[in-house]
PDB file of C-alpha atoms in Angstrom:
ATOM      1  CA  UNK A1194      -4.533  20.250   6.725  1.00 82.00           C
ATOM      2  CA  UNK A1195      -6.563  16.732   6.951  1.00 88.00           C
ATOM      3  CA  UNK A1196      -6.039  15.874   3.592  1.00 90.00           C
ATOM      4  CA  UNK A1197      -2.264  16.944   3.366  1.00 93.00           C
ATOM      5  CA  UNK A1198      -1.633  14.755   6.754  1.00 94.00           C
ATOM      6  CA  UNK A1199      -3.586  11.902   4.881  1.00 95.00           C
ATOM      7  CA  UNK A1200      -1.107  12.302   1.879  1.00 95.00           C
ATOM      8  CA  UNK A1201       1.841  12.221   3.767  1.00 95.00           C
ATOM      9  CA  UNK A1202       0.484   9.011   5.592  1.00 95.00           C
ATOM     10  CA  UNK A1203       0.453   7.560   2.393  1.00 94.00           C
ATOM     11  CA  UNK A1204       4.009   8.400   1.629  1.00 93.00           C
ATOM     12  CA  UNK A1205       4.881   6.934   4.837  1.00 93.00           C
ATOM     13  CA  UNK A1206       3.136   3.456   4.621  1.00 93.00           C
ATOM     14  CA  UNK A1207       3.912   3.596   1.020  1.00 90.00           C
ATOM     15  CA  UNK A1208       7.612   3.619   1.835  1.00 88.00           C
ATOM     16  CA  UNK A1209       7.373   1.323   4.651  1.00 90.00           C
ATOM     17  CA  UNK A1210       5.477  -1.268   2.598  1.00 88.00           C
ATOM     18  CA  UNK A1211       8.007  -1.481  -0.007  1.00 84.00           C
ATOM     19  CA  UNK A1212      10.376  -2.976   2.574  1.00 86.00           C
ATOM     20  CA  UNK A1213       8.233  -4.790   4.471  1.00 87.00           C
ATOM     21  CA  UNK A1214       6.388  -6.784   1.768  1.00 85.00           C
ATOM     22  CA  UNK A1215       9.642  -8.579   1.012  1.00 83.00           C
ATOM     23  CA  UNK A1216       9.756 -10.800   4.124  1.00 83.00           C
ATOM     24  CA  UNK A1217       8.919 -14.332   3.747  1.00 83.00           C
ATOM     25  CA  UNK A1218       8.756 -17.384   5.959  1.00 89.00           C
ATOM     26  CA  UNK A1219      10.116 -20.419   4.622  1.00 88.00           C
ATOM     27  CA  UNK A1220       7.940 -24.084   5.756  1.00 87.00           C
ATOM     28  CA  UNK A1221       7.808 -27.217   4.529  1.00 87.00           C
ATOM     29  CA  UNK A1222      10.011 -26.052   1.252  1.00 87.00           C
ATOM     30  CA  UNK A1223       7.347 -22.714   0.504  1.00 84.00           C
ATOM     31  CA  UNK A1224       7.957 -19.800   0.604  1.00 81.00           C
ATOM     32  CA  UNK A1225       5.136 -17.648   2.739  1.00 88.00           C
ATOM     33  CA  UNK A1226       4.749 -13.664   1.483  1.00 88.00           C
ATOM     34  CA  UNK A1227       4.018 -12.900   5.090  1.00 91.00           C
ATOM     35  CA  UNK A1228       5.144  -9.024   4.447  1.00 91.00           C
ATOM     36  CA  UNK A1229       3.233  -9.239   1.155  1.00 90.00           C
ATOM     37  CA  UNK A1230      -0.046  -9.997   3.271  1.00 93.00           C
ATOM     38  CA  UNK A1231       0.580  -7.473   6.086  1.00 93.00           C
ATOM     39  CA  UNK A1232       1.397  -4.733   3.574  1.00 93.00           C
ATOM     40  CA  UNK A1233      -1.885  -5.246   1.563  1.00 94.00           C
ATOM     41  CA  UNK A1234      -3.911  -5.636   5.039  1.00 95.00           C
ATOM     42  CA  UNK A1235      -2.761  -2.642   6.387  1.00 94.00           C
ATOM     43  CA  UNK A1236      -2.983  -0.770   3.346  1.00 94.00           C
ATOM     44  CA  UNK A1237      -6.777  -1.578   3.124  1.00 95.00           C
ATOM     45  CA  UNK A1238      -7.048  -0.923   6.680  1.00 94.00           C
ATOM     46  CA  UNK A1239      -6.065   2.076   6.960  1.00 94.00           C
ATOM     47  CA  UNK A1240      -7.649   3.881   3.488  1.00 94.00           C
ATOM     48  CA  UNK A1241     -11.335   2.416   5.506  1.00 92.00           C
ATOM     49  CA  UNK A1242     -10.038   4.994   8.369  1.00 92.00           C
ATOM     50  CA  UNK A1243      -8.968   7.973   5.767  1.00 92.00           C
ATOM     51  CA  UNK A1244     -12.491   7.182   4.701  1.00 90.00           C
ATOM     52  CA  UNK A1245     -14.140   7.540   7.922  1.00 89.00           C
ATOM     53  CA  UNK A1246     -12.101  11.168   8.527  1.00 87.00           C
ATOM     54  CA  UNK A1247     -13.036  12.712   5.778  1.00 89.00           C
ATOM     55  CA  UNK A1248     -15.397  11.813   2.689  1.00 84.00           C
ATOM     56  CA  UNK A1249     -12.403  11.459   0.464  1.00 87.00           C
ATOM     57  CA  UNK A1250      -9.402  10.886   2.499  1.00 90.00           C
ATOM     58  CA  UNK A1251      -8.695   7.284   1.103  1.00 91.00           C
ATOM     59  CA  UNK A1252      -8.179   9.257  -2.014  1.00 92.00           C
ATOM     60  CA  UNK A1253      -5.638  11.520  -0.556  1.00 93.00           C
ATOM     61  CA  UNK A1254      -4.070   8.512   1.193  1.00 95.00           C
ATOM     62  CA  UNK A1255      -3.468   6.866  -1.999  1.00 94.00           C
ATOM     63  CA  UNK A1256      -2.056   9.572  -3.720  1.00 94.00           C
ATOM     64  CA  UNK A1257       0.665   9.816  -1.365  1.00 94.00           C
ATOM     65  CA  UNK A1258       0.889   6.157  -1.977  1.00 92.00           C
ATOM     66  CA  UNK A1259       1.220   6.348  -5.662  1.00 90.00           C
ATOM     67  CA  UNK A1260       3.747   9.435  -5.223  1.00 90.00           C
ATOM     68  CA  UNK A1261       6.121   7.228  -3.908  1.00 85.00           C
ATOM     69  CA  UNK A1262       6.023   4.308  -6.525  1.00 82.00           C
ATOM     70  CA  UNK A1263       6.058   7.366  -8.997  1.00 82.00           C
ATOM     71  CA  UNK A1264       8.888   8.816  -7.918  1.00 78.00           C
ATOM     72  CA  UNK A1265      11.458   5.625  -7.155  1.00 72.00           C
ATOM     73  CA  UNK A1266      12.926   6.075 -10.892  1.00 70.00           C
ATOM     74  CA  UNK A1267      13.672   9.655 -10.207  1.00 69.00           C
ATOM     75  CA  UNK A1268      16.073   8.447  -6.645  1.00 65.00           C
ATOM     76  CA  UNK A1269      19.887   9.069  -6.902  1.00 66.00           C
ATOM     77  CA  UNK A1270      21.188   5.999  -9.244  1.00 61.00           C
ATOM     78  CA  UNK A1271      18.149   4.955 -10.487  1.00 57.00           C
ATOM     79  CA  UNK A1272      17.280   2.366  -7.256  1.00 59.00           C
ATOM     80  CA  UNK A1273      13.518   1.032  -6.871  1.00 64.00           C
ATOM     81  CA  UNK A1274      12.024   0.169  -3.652  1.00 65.00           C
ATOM     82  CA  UNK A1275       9.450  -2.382  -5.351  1.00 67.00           C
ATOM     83  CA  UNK A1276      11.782  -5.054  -7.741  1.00 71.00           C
ATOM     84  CA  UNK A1277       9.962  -6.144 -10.973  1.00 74.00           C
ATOM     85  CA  UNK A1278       9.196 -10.326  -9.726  1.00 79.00           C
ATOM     86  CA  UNK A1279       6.246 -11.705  -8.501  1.00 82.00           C
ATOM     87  CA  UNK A1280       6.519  -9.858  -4.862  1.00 83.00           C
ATOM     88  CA  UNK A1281       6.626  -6.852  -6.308  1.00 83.00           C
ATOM     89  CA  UNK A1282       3.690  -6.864  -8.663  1.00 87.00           C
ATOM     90  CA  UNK A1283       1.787  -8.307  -6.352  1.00 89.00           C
ATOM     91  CA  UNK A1284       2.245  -5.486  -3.983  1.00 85.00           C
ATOM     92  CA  UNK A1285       1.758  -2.946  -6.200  1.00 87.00           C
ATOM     93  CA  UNK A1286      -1.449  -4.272  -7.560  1.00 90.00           C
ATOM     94  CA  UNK A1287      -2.557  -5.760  -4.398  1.00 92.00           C
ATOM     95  CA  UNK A1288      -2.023  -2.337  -2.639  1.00 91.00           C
ATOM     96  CA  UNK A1289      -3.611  -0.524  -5.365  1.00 91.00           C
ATOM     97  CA  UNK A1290      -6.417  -2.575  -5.090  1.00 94.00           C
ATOM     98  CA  UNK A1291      -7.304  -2.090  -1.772  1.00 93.00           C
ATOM     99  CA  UNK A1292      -6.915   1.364  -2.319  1.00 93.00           C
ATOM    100  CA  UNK A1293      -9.618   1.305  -4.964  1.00 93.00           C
ATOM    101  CA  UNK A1294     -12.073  -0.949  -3.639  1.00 92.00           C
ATOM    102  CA  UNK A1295     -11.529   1.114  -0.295  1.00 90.00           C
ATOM    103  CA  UNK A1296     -12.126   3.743  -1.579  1.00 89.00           C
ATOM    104  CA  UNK A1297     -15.317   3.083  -3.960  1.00 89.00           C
ATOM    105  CA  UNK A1298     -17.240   0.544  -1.653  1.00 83.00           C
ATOM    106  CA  UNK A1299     -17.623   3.410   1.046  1.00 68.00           C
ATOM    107  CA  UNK A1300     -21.009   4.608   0.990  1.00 69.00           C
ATOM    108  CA  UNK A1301     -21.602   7.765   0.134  1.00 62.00           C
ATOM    109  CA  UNK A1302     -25.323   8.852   0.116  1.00 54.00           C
ATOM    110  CA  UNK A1303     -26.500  10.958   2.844  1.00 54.00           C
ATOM    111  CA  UNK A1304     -23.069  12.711   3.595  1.00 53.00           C
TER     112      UNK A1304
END
């Protein structure tokens, strides 16, 4: 029941990072990926806590993370959450990335 609840967490922030990480703040004539940031934060964050329920749970986080960016070319009409420019890649790999290194740096001896 853990892991499927960590799955569907992962759908959830999955979804809800492919909106947010599209806000910017514009200063001084830059633009600021403020969204891009939180997502990728808050992704990491939260695979350290899957981690810390169960020995594998950032594993089951991030495959309900993964469903969703699988899935967005199978949506009625073809629409994608995460757009192909420089936002977009860099939440997909930046997410993914903290997923990984979530994920691997967690110590497992003596569990």
């Amino acid at each position: 029941m853990t892991r499927a609840a960590l799955a569907v967490l992962g759908v959830y922030v999955g979804v809800l990072g492919a909106f947010v990480h599209r806000h910017v703040w514009r200063a001084h004539g830059i633009d600021w990926p403020w969204g891009l940031l939180l997502v990728v934060v808050a992704t990491y964050a939260v695979v350290l806590a899957a981690e810390r329920v169960i020995p594998v749970g950032g594993a089951w986080f991030g495959l309900g993370w993964g469903i969703v960016l699988l899935a967005q070319p199978f949506s009625p009409g073809g629409s994608n959450l995460v757009s192909s420019d420089w936002l977009g890649w860099s939440y997909t790999l930046g997410s993914v990335g903290a997923i990984v290194v979530g994920v691997v740096r967690t110590p497992r001896l003596g569990q």
